[in-house]
Coordinates of C-alpha atoms and ligand atoms in Angstrom, one line a residue:
M52 CA -106.3 -20.3 139.4
S53 CA -103.7 -17.4 140.1
A54 CA -100.8 -17.4 137.5
T55 CA -98.3 -17.2 140.8
T56 CA -99.6 -20.2 142.3
S57 CA -96.9 -22.9 142.2
V58 CA -97.8 -26.5 141.3
A59 CA -95.8 -29.6 142.3
I60 CA -96.8 -32.9 140.6
I61 CA -95.3 -36.0 142.6
G62 CA -94.8 -38.7 140.1
G63 CA -93.9 -38.6 136.5
G64 CA -95.9 -41.5 135.4
I65 CA -98.8 -41.0 132.6
G66 CA -101.0 -39.0 135.0
G67 CA -98.2 -36.6 136.4
L68 CA -96.8 -35.9 132.8
T69 CA -100.3 -35.4 131.2
L70 CA -101.2 -33.2 133.9
A71 CA -98.1 -31.2 133.4
A72 CA -98.4 -30.9 129.7
A73 CA -102.2 -30.0 130.1
L74 CA -101.2 -27.1 132.5
R75 CA -98.6 -25.9 130.5
R76 CA -100.9 -25.6 127.4
R77 CA -103.2 -23.5 129.5
G78 CA -100.2 -21.3 130.5
M79 CA -100.0 -22.7 134.2
D80 CA -96.3 -23.7 135.2
A81 CA -96.2 -27.1 137.2
V82 CA -92.9 -28.9 138.1
V83 CA -93.1 -32.9 138.1
Y84 CA -91.0 -34.8 140.8
E85 CA -90.2 -38.2 139.8
Q86 CA -88.2 -40.8 141.8
A87 CA -86.8 -42.7 139.0
P88 CA -83.4 -41.8 137.4
E89 CA -85.1 -41.8 134.0
L90 CA -88.5 -42.0 132.6
R91 CA -88.9 -45.7 131.4
E92 CA -90.9 -48.6 131.9
V93 CA -89.5 -52.0 130.9
G94 CA -91.3 -54.4 128.9
A95 CA -94.7 -53.1 129.2
A96 CA -97.0 -51.6 126.9
V97 CA -100.5 -49.8 127.4
A98 CA -103.8 -49.6 125.3
L99 CA -105.0 -46.3 124.8
S100 CA -108.6 -45.9 124.0
A101 CA -110.5 -42.8 122.4
N102 CA -111.3 -41.4 125.6
G103 CA -107.5 -41.1 126.5
N104 CA -106.5 -40.4 123.2
R105 CA -108.7 -37.7 122.6
V106 CA -107.1 -35.7 125.5
L107 CA -103.7 -36.6 124.2
H108 CA -104.5 -35.3 120.9
E109 CA -105.5 -32.2 122.3
L110 CA -102.4 -31.9 123.9
G111 CA -100.4 -32.0 120.4
L112 CA -99.6 -35.7 120.5
R113 CA -101.5 -36.7 117.5
D114 CA -98.5 -37.2 115.1
G115 CA -96.4 -38.8 118.0
L116 CA -98.9 -41.2 119.0
A117 CA -99.6 -42.2 115.2
E118 CA -96.0 -42.8 114.8
C119 CA -95.5 -45.1 117.7
G120 CA -98.9 -46.6 118.2
A121 CA -100.6 -49.6 116.4
V122 CA -104.0 -49.5 115.7
P123 CA -105.6 -53.2 116.2
T124 CA -107.8 -54.6 113.6
E125 CA -110.7 -55.8 115.8
L126 CA -111.4 -56.4 119.7
I127 CA -112.0 -60.2 119.8
Y128 CA -112.9 -62.7 122.7
R129 CA -111.8 -66.3 122.5
N130 CA -112.2 -69.7 124.2
W131 CA -109.0 -70.4 126.1
G132 CA -108.7 -73.9 124.7
S133 CA -110.5 -74.2 121.3
G134 CA -109.5 -70.6 120.3
A135 CA -113.3 -70.4 119.2
R136 CA -114.3 -66.7 118.5
I137 CA -117.0 -65.6 120.9
A138 CA -117.6 -62.0 120.2
A139 CA -115.6 -59.4 118.1
Y140 CA -115.9 -55.7 117.5
G141 CA -114.3 -53.3 114.9
V142 CA -111.8 -51.0 116.4
G143 CA -110.0 -49.6 113.3
A144 CA -111.4 -46.6 111.1
D145 CA -115.1 -47.4 112.1
Y146 CA -114.1 -47.0 115.8
E147 CA -112.4 -43.8 115.3
R148 CA -115.5 -42.3 113.4
R149 CA -117.7 -43.5 116.2
F150 CA -115.7 -42.2 119.2
G151 CA -113.7 -39.2 117.8
A152 CA -110.1 -40.7 118.4
P153 CA -108.5 -44.0 117.7
Y154 CA -107.5 -47.0 119.8
Y155 CA -103.8 -47.5 120.0
G156 CA -101.3 -50.2 121.4
V157 CA -98.2 -48.1 122.6
H158 CA -95.1 -49.0 124.3
R159 CA -95.2 -47.0 127.7
A160 CA -91.7 -45.8 127.2
D161 CA -92.6 -44.1 123.8
L162 CA -95.9 -42.6 125.5
Q163 CA -93.8 -41.0 128.0
K164 CA -91.2 -39.7 125.8
C165 CA -94.2 -38.0 123.6
L166 CA -95.4 -36.6 126.9
A167 CA -92.0 -35.4 128.4
R168 CA -91.4 -33.4 125.1
V169 CA -94.6 -31.3 125.9
C170 CA -93.4 -30.9 129.4
G171 CA -90.0 -29.4 128.4
D172 CA -87.7 -28.9 131.2
R173 CA -90.2 -29.3 133.9
V174 CA -89.4 -32.7 135.1
R175 CA -86.8 -33.4 138.0
L176 CA -85.7 -37.0 138.1
N177 CA -84.1 -38.6 140.8
H178 CA -86.6 -36.7 143.3
R179 CA -88.5 -39.2 145.7
L180 CA -90.7 -37.3 147.9
V181 CA -90.2 -38.4 151.5
D182 CA -91.9 -36.0 153.4
M183 CA -94.2 -32.9 153.3
A184 CA -95.5 -30.3 155.9
D185 CA -97.8 -27.4 155.8
S186 CA -95.2 -24.6 155.9
G187 CA -97.8 -21.8 156.7
N188 CA -97.7 -20.3 153.4
G189 CA -98.1 -23.5 151.1
H190 CA -96.4 -26.9 151.5
R191 CA -92.7 -27.8 152.1
L192 CA -91.7 -31.0 150.0
E193 CA -88.5 -33.0 151.1
F194 CA -86.8 -35.6 149.0
A195 CA -84.6 -38.4 149.4
N196 CA -81.7 -36.9 147.7
G197 CA -81.9 -33.9 150.3
A198 CA -83.5 -31.2 147.9
V199 CA -86.2 -29.3 149.3
A200 CA -89.0 -27.4 147.4
S201 CA -92.1 -25.5 148.0
A202 CA -95.5 -25.5 146.3
D203 CA -99.3 -24.1 146.9
L204 CA -100.7 -27.2 145.4
V205 CA -99.4 -30.6 145.5
V206 CA -100.6 -33.1 143.2
G207 CA -100.3 -36.8 144.2
A208 CA -99.9 -38.7 141.0
D209 CA -97.5 -41.2 142.5
G210 CA -99.3 -44.5 141.7
V211 CA -101.2 -47.1 143.5
H212 CA -98.5 -47.1 146.5
S213 CA -98.7 -43.5 146.8
T214 CA -97.0 -41.8 149.4
V215 CA -99.1 -38.5 149.1
R216 CA -102.3 -40.5 149.7
R217 CA -101.7 -40.4 153.6
W218 CA -101.9 -36.7 153.6
V219 CA -105.3 -36.6 152.0
T220 CA -107.1 -39.7 153.5
G221 CA -104.6 -41.1 156.1
E222 CA -103.3 -44.8 156.0
E223 CA -105.3 -46.0 153.1
T224 CA -103.3 -48.7 151.5
A225 CA -103.8 -50.5 148.2
V226 CA -105.8 -53.8 148.3
Y227 CA -104.1 -57.0 146.7
S228 CA -106.8 -58.7 144.1
G229 CA -106.1 -62.2 144.5
T230 CA -104.8 -62.2 141.0
S231 CA -101.4 -61.7 139.5
G232 CA -100.0 -61.3 136.0
F233 CA -97.2 -62.3 133.7
R234 CA -96.4 -59.6 130.8
G235 CA -94.2 -59.9 127.9
L236 CA -93.4 -58.4 124.4
V237 CA -92.9 -61.0 121.5
P238 CA -92.3 -60.4 117.7
A239 CA -95.5 -61.5 115.8
E240 CA -93.2 -63.6 113.7
Q241 CA -92.4 -65.8 116.5
L242 CA -96.1 -66.6 117.1
P243 CA -97.0 -68.7 114.2
S244 CA -100.1 -70.4 116.0
L245 CA -101.7 -67.2 117.2
P246 CA -104.7 -66.3 115.1
D247 CA -105.1 -62.5 114.5
P248 CA -101.9 -61.2 116.1
G249 CA -103.0 -57.7 114.9
A250 CA -106.1 -57.7 117.2
I251 CA -106.7 -57.0 120.9
Q252 CA -107.8 -60.1 122.0
F253 CA -109.3 -61.7 125.2
W254 CA -108.6 -65.5 125.8
M255 CA -110.9 -66.4 128.6
G256 CA -110.4 -69.7 130.6
P257 CA -110.8 -71.3 133.8
G258 CA -109.0 -69.3 136.7
A259 CA -107.1 -67.2 134.2
H260 CA -107.2 -65.0 131.0
V261 CA -104.8 -63.7 128.4
L262 CA -104.8 -60.2 126.7
H263 CA -102.8 -59.1 124.1
Y264 CA -102.5 -56.5 121.5
P265 CA -99.9 -55.2 118.7
I266 CA -97.9 -52.2 119.7
G267 CA -95.5 -49.9 117.4
D268 CA -95.4 -50.6 113.8
G269 CA -97.6 -54.0 114.8
S270 CA -94.5 -56.2 114.5
V271 CA -94.4 -56.7 118.2
V272 CA -97.3 -58.2 120.3
N273 CA -97.8 -57.2 124.0
F274 CA -99.4 -59.7 126.3
L275 CA -100.6 -59.9 130.0
A276 CA -101.3 -63.3 131.2
V277 CA -103.5 -63.1 134.5
V278 CA -104.2 -66.0 137.0
H279 CA -106.4 -66.2 140.0
E280 CA -103.5 -66.7 142.5
P281 CA -101.7 -66.4 144.9
E282 CA -104.5 -66.1 147.4
Q283 CA -102.2 -63.7 149.6
W284 CA -99.4 -61.8 148.4
A285 CA -96.8 -61.6 151.1
G286 CA -93.8 -59.8 149.5
D287 CA -92.9 -56.2 150.2
T288 CA -92.4 -55.7 146.6
W289 CA -95.1 -56.2 143.9
T290 CA -93.0 -58.4 141.5
E291 CA -91.2 -61.6 142.2
R292 CA -89.1 -63.5 139.6
M293 CA -90.6 -66.9 138.6
P294 CA -88.9 -69.9 136.6
L295 CA -90.5 -69.8 133.0
E296 CA -91.5 -73.4 133.5
E297 CA -93.7 -72.7 136.2
I298 CA -95.5 -69.8 134.5
S299 CA -96.0 -72.0 131.6
T300 CA -97.5 -74.7 133.8
C301 CA -100.4 -72.0 134.6
F302 CA -101.4 -72.4 131.1
D303 CA -101.1 -76.2 130.4
G304 CA -103.9 -77.2 128.0
W305 CA -104.4 -73.6 126.6
H306 CA -104.3 -72.7 122.8
P307 CA -100.9 -73.3 121.3
G308 CA -101.0 -69.8 120.2
V309 CA -101.5 -68.6 124.1
R310 CA -98.6 -70.9 125.1
E311 CA -96.3 -69.6 122.5
M312 CA -96.5 -66.2 123.8
I313 CA -96.2 -67.2 127.5
E314 CA -93.2 -69.3 126.6
R315 CA -91.3 -66.6 124.5
T316 CA -91.5 -64.1 127.2
S317 CA -88.2 -62.3 128.4
L318 CA -89.5 -61.1 131.6
P319 CA -90.2 -64.4 133.7
Q320 CA -91.7 -62.5 136.7
R321 CA -95.1 -62.2 138.5
W322 CA -96.7 -58.9 138.9
A323 CA -99.2 -58.7 141.9
L324 CA -102.4 -56.9 140.7
F325 CA -103.7 -54.2 143.2
G326 CA -106.7 -52.1 143.4
Q327 CA -107.7 -49.3 145.6
R328 CA -110.7 -48.9 147.8
P329 CA -113.2 -46.1 146.3
L330 CA -112.0 -43.0 148.3
N331 CA -114.5 -40.4 149.6
H332 CA -112.2 -37.7 149.6
W333 CA -109.7 -36.8 146.8
Y334 CA -108.1 -33.5 148.3
R335 CA -107.2 -32.0 151.5
D336 CA -105.7 -28.5 152.3
G337 CA -104.0 -28.1 149.0
V338 CA -103.0 -31.8 148.3
V339 CA -105.1 -33.6 145.6
L340 CA -104.6 -37.0 144.2
L341 CA -104.9 -38.1 140.5
G342 CA -104.7 -41.6 139.0
D343 CA -103.8 -44.9 140.6
A344 CA -103.1 -42.8 143.9
V345 CA -106.8 -42.4 144.2
H346 CA -108.6 -45.1 142.1
A347 CA -106.2 -47.6 141.1
M348 CA -108.3 -50.5 139.2
L349 CA -107.5 -53.9 137.8
P350 CA -106.3 -53.8 134.2
H351 CA -109.1 -55.7 132.8
H352 CA -111.0 -52.9 131.0
G353 CA -107.6 -51.4 129.8
Q354 CA -109.0 -48.3 131.5
G355 CA -106.4 -47.4 134.5
A356 CA -104.3 -45.0 132.3
N357 CA -107.1 -43.8 130.4
Q358 CA -109.0 -42.8 133.4
T359 CA -105.8 -41.1 134.7
I360 CA -105.5 -39.2 131.5
E361 CA -109.1 -38.1 131.8
D362 CA -108.4 -37.1 135.4
A363 CA -105.4 -35.0 134.4
A364 CA -107.5 -33.2 131.6
T365 CA -110.3 -32.6 134.0
L366 CA -108.0 -31.1 136.9
A367 CA -106.1 -28.7 134.4
E368 CA -109.2 -27.6 133.1
C369 CA -111.0 -26.8 136.7
L370 CA -107.7 -25.2 137.8
H371 CA -107.9 -23.1 134.7
R372 CA -111.5 -21.9 135.3
A373 CA -111.6 -21.3 139.0
D374 CA -109.7 -20.3 142.3
R375 CA -107.9 -23.7 144.1
E376 CA -110.6 -24.8 146.5
E377 CA -113.5 -24.6 144.0
A378 CA -111.4 -26.1 141.3
L379 CA -110.5 -29.0 143.6
A380 CA -114.1 -29.6 144.7
R381 CA -115.3 -29.4 141.1
Y382 CA -112.6 -31.9 140.0
E383 CA -113.6 -34.5 142.6
R384 CA -117.3 -34.0 141.6
L385 CA -116.5 -34.7 138.1
R386 CA -114.4 -37.6 138.6
R387 CA -115.5 -39.5 141.7
A388 CA -118.4 -41.4 140.4
R389 CA -117.3 -42.3 136.8
T390 CA -114.1 -43.6 138.2
R391 CA -115.8 -45.5 140.8
A392 CA -118.2 -47.1 138.0
V393 CA -115.0 -48.1 136.0
Q394 CA -113.4 -49.4 138.9
R395 CA -116.4 -51.5 140.0
S396 CA -116.6 -52.7 136.5
S397 CA -112.8 -53.9 136.4
W398 CA -113.3 -56.1 139.5
T399 CA -116.5 -57.7 138.1
A400 CA -114.7 -58.2 134.6
S401 CA -111.7 -60.1 136.5
D402 CA -114.2 -62.8 137.6
L403 CA -116.1 -63.0 134.6
L404 CA -113.0 -63.6 132.3
H405 CA -112.1 -66.5 134.6
L406 CA -115.0 -68.6 134.5
P407 CA -114.5 -72.3 133.6
D408 CA -116.5 -73.5 130.8
G409 CA -120.3 -74.1 131.7
L410 CA -123.6 -72.5 132.1
R411 CA -122.1 -69.1 133.5
A412 CA -119.7 -68.9 130.8
E413 CA -122.3 -69.2 128.2
Q414 CA -124.3 -66.5 129.9
R415 CA -121.2 -64.1 130.0
N416 CA -120.6 -65.1 126.4
R417 CA -124.2 -64.0 125.3
A418 CA -123.7 -60.8 127.2
L419 CA -120.5 -60.0 125.3
E420 CA -122.8 -59.1 122.5
N421 CA -123.3 -55.9 124.4
I422 CA -119.7 -54.8 123.9
P423 CA -120.8 -51.9 121.7
A424 CA -122.9 -50.2 124.5
T425 CA -119.9 -50.8 127.4
L426 CA -117.4 -49.4 124.9
R427 CA -119.7 -46.2 124.5
W428 CA -120.1 -45.3 128.0
I429 CA -116.2 -45.5 128.6
H430 CA -114.8 -44.7 125.4
A431 CA -117.1 -41.8 124.2
H432 CA -116.4 -39.6 127.3
D433 CA -114.8 -36.4 126.5
A434 CA -113.2 -35.4 130.0
R435 CA -112.1 -31.8 129.0
A436 CA -115.2 -30.9 127.2
T437 CA -117.3 -32.0 130.4
A438 CA -114.9 -30.0 132.5
A439 CA -115.4 -26.8 130.5
A440 CA -119.3 -27.2 130.3
Ligands
FAD1171 P1 -98.1 -44.6 137.6 O1 -97.8 -44.7 136.1 O2 -97.7 -45.7 138.5 O3 -96.9 -43.5 138.0 C1 -96.6 -43.3 139.3 C2 -95.2 -42.6 139.2 O4 -95.0 -42.1 140.5 C3 -94.0 -43.5 138.9 O5 -93.3 -43.0 137.9 C4 -93.4 -43.6 140.3 O6 -92.1 -44.1 140.0 C5 -93.4 -42.2 140.7 N1 -93.6 -42.2 142.2 C6 -94.1 -43.1 143.0 N2 -93.7 -42.6 144.5 C7 -93.0 -41.5 144.3 C8 -92.4 -40.8 145.2 N3 -92.5 -40.8 146.6 N4 -91.8 -39.5 144.8 C9 -91.8 -39.3 143.5 N5 -92.2 -40.1 142.4 C10 -92.7 -41.3 142.9 N6 -104.1 -48.9 131.9 C11 -104.9 -48.8 130.7 O7 -105.4 -47.6 130.5 N7 -104.6 -49.4 129.4 C12 -103.8 -50.6 129.7 O8 -103.6 -51.5 128.6 C13 -103.1 -51.1 130.8 N8 -102.5 -52.1 131.3 C14 -102.0 -52.5 132.5 C15 -101.3 -53.6 132.7 C16 -100.8 -54.0 134.0 C17 -100.0 -55.4 134.1 C18 -101.0 -53.0 135.0 C19 -100.4 -53.4 136.4 C20 -101.5 -51.8 134.8 C21 -102.2 -51.5 133.5 N9 -103.0 -50.2 133.4 C22 -103.4 -50.1 132.1 C23 -103.1 -49.4 134.5 C24 -102.1 -48.3 134.3 O9 -100.7 -48.7 134.1 C25 -102.2 -47.2 135.3 O10 -103.4 -46.9 135.9 C26 -101.4 -46.0 135.0 O11 -100.2 -46.2 134.7 C27 -101.6 -45.0 136.3 O12 -101.0 -44.0 136.2 P2 -100.3 -43.1 137.3 O13 -99.6 -41.9 136.5 O14 -101.4 -42.9 138.2 O15 -99.3 -44.0 138.0

């Protein structure tokens, strides 16, 4: 793409920052416009698998990630009540050898800081995009703070409730999944009943599951507890405060290690989990979508951020190698089928993780012996090399 072409990235989340860093590394300039007054996400972490970390290593984040990320010992699936180990797979040194990059649990704020360092002074905070128009010579962008900017290419990296999406697909809104989650960070020393706090673990039970993994120096456990309710999500926002006792009631009878985690959360609120119907078009007239804006998925494969990072590496490589239209067509071609498959799989996982004890749960448990094959098709992928091929 021509060196004079300007790129505006809407959204300074994981996708927007990774794209800006990847373009910068290729000598292309991009400005990130983020609506928040600072880059931070409270109380939430993210699990980064080899397919995401490989890209981040290439962007120069190897040391930064090693400093702020915890490598889990194993991936373990357990029964909700008894805590029995159903399946397990090593994700330490052997995983890194097999997939070419480590698995990390990282606090989002730490990841954003690492990425922001690579992006330098190209991030504009307090800039919420409210309108956009074709200026005949690119796009005119209007922000809520009164600022105006122009760009030849606009990238919508503005998350599941994307504003930019409507310029590409019309009014295509996110879909509520019928599931919601509670998240929290708890010091491992406050979880005496939790077996293997250093592992990434799924606890599977009737109508609910809990996922947790260590972050940072391993002394803190991040968890996400998901329940199959409420049926409808009525609110305008995607979170609602909830008394801790009510959250705890959802996990009556669960293993004491799980209950300890839930009862010690400092974030007593419910997060509605949204997904996105697969989109047939990812770009139109110099506006292109990336990450949750185009393929929001349920978090049950730990892949939303990782697929977003893959998108960013792919888009940067395509823009580096071809003119705009060809680059966008190639980007869509390379990313659509893969993200759709992961998306579909994340919805299936949601049902499978919530089965009551019984025949179907036993079938699922036997199928979990296939974890290595599942991990291979998702985690071994090298997005940049694929785009460069
Ligand atoms: P976001 O991270 O949502 O960033 C979008 C940014 O755009 C935000 O900073 C927002 O403020 C900004 N923005 C929005 N509108 C505007 C506007 N109009 N103007 C300017 N800025 C705007 N994925 C994993 O890979 N591993 C995990 O372990 C994992 N755990 C998860 C747990 C939960 C509970 C949830 C809900 C998701 C999880 N995910 C996980 C998914 C992951 O968080 C997302 O897929 C990922 O953050 C998407 O990145 P993004 O950059 O596309 O969007």
